[in-house]
Amino acid sequence: MNGGAGAAGTTVAKGSSQAGGRHRDDRLHKALPTLVGIASVIGFFLVAELLIQFGVLNRFIIPPPSQILGSFGRVITEEHVFSRFLLTATECLTAGVMITVIGVAVGVAMHRFKLFQQACETWAAALASAPMVLCYPLFLVIFGRSAWTMIIMGFVSGLPPVILKTIEGMAGIRKVLINVGRSFNLTRSQQFWKIQFPAALPSIFIGVRLGLIFALINIVGTEFLINFGGLGQLIEDLAERYDLPGTYAAVCFVILVSILFFMALEKAERWLIRAD
Amino acid sequence: MSAPAADAQLNDPVLSVDKVSVRFETREGPVVAVDDVSFGVRQGEFLSVIGPSGCGKSTLFNVIGGLLTQHQGTVSVAGETIDGPHKSIGMVFQEESTFPWRTVTDNVAFPLELVGMAKAERVERARHFIKLVGLDGFDNRHPGELSGGMRQRVSLARTLASKPKILLMDEPFAALDEQTRLLLGDKVLQIQQEIQQTTLLITHNITEAVQMSDRILVMTYRPGRVKRIVDIDLPRPRTSEIVSSEAFGRYVAQIWADLREEASRGMREAEDQVLHHQGAES
Ligand SMILES: Nc1ncnc2c1ncn2[C@@H]1O[C@H](COP(=O)(O)OP(=O)(O)OP(=O)(O)O)[C@@H](O)[C@H]1O
Ligand SMILES: [Mg+2]
């Protein structure tokens, strides 16, 4: 341990002589993945642009990125993209909250009552791989052409991964951590909130992330299919009119929704782990 | 009149284990892991239980800690029979047991949080115990950033923070290398001398046991019985330097002689079992 402290001391001493340069190095190091990420996206679009300009790719099937960029203004001003964006995002958020709360609760219950788990885990796994979009007529009949049809579609398709990953997280908790809780005489609820839940949290978050992806795909897909509300309907409209640059621009907004949710989730995970 | 009474109280064990037996039902039939074990630990005493691998040490640990209740016989703390985890007993486990999602401070403050101590006070208290185990400066690290020995010290500090009457440890240093183990042994000795902690240490390491203990209980292999209880008459305060003294060597030799019999019997039985299995398969 002393050795460790000594080593750290020398590093600091060495660093101070060239602190400025080292600091900049560090910051560059941290930003590097983001920069490379952005650069590779730009590079991808440049290559696509060139291939289309030189006629390798058909510009009537794949519009050049420059045209997509140009159509953003039109999509924003003429197609009410922001209110649509908000609608899809709200549907996704509602479905996301539902899959998290209900999925975690069901997963925990399944873990606690083994019979329930043995009876239902296979169904949850089967549901996870079923193409739920095809069930939209059913929900359309139940909920009509309303946002609830989309929300429930998102919920049903996003639920299984949350349940499965919650079970996995609960089952993977090391026995000794439970024993530590018992040795400190924790009540059942303390045992859950102070040990089992935080221990299972990383796995639960993977489930929620997967669930949100499934939910978003199905929500936009259903909007597209029933031609009602949100970004999915916009994509369908623009595609009908054969406005391909506009269609791709609208798809960019769908991607924006998913990016926003992922960033929010990352924040939530960090906050929850701190708060515990 | 009062003096002998006080004396008697001083000699009364705070922890007494009385005729404890544990039997496990396995596919190969019943296994008697612990058989009729009785002993007591006095106030401020450091007692080690030593025995070959698989002789029932962890089982005994779980019974005393109240985690295993399907046993015969009784365990009592200051005369009170226990039938579950008891607040007077603090446990340190054989496996790594820190909470990876909490910082060192929050790990150590865990038992204080449970009794509802205010945040500022519990951070203050946690800092005291972190210092005691020699981890100051690492307060805000997570266990993932620490070495195995440091994590084990975090577990020790966490248990000490609950101020247990009796500290119960199951091979806390088993997974560590020899140097770390010796230095950590020094740390435990120092803590024990500082706060007069009544301690029951479970180990299979003879040096460790002789270095730290007032008495050593040697267990037999299958069924796990008490083979002998040895008084260690070495002067205190001790450090790891005592390892090179002549008296130390004598104790080690004596316990090794006891233990060798048991350990080799254990090994023979394990070998027989393997041969038996192979015979059955071919
Ligand atoms: N839950 C259980 N079910 C069946 N048998 C068990 C169980 N727990 C322990 N045993 C058996 O009881 C015996 C004692 O086990 P125990 O873990 O107490 O040994 P130990 O002395 O702690 O060994 P080590 O030094 O390797 O940690 C072993 O033979 C083991 O196989
Ligand atoms: Mg053991």
Coordinates of C-alpha atoms in Angstrom, one line a residue, chain A residues 1 174 176-177 179-186 190 194-196 198-199 273-274 276, chain B residues 66-67 85 87 91 93 95-99 101-102 110-111 113-114 134 138 158 162:
Chain A
M1 CA 0.0 0.0 0.0
R174 CA -23.5 -13.7 -5.1
V176 CA -22.2 -14.0 0.2
L177 CA -23.7 -10.6 -0.3
N179 CA -25.4 -13.5 3.8
V180 CA -23.8 -10.1 4.7
G181 CA -27.3 -8.7 4.7
R182 CA -28.5 -11.5 6.9
S183 CA -25.6 -11.1 9.3
F184 CA -26.5 -7.4 9.7
N185 CA -30.1 -8.5 10.5
L186 CA -31.7 -6.7 7.5
Q190 CA -33.9 -3.7 3.4
K194 CA -30.0 -2.2 -0.1
I195 CA -28.6 -5.4 -1.6
Q196 CA -30.5 -7.3 -4.2
P198 CA -28.4 -2.5 -6.5
A199 CA -26.6 -5.8 -7.2
I273 CA -26.0 3.8 -8.4
R274 CA -24.8 6.8 -6.5
D276 CA -28.5 3.4 -3.9
Chain B
G66 CA -26.9 -17.7 13.0
L67 CA -27.1 -18.2 9.3
P85 CA -28.2 -13.6 13.3
K87 CA -26.5 -8.1 16.7
M91 CA -19.1 -11.6 10.6
F93 CA -16.7 -13.9 5.2
E95 CA -15.4 -14.8 0.0
E96 CA -15.0 -11.2 -1.2
S97 CA -18.0 -9.5 0.2
T98 CA -17.8 -5.7 -0.3
F99 CA -20.7 -4.0 -2.1
W101 CA -21.8 -0.3 -6.0
R102 CA -20.8 1.6 -2.9
F110 CA -23.4 0.5 5.9
P111 CA -24.2 -0.8 9.4
E113 CA -26.9 3.7 8.0
L114 CA -29.1 0.8 9.1
G134 CA -5.0 1.4 7.1
F138 CA -9.1 5.5 -0.4
R158 CA -17.5 -2.6 7.8
S162 CA -21.1 -2.2 13.7

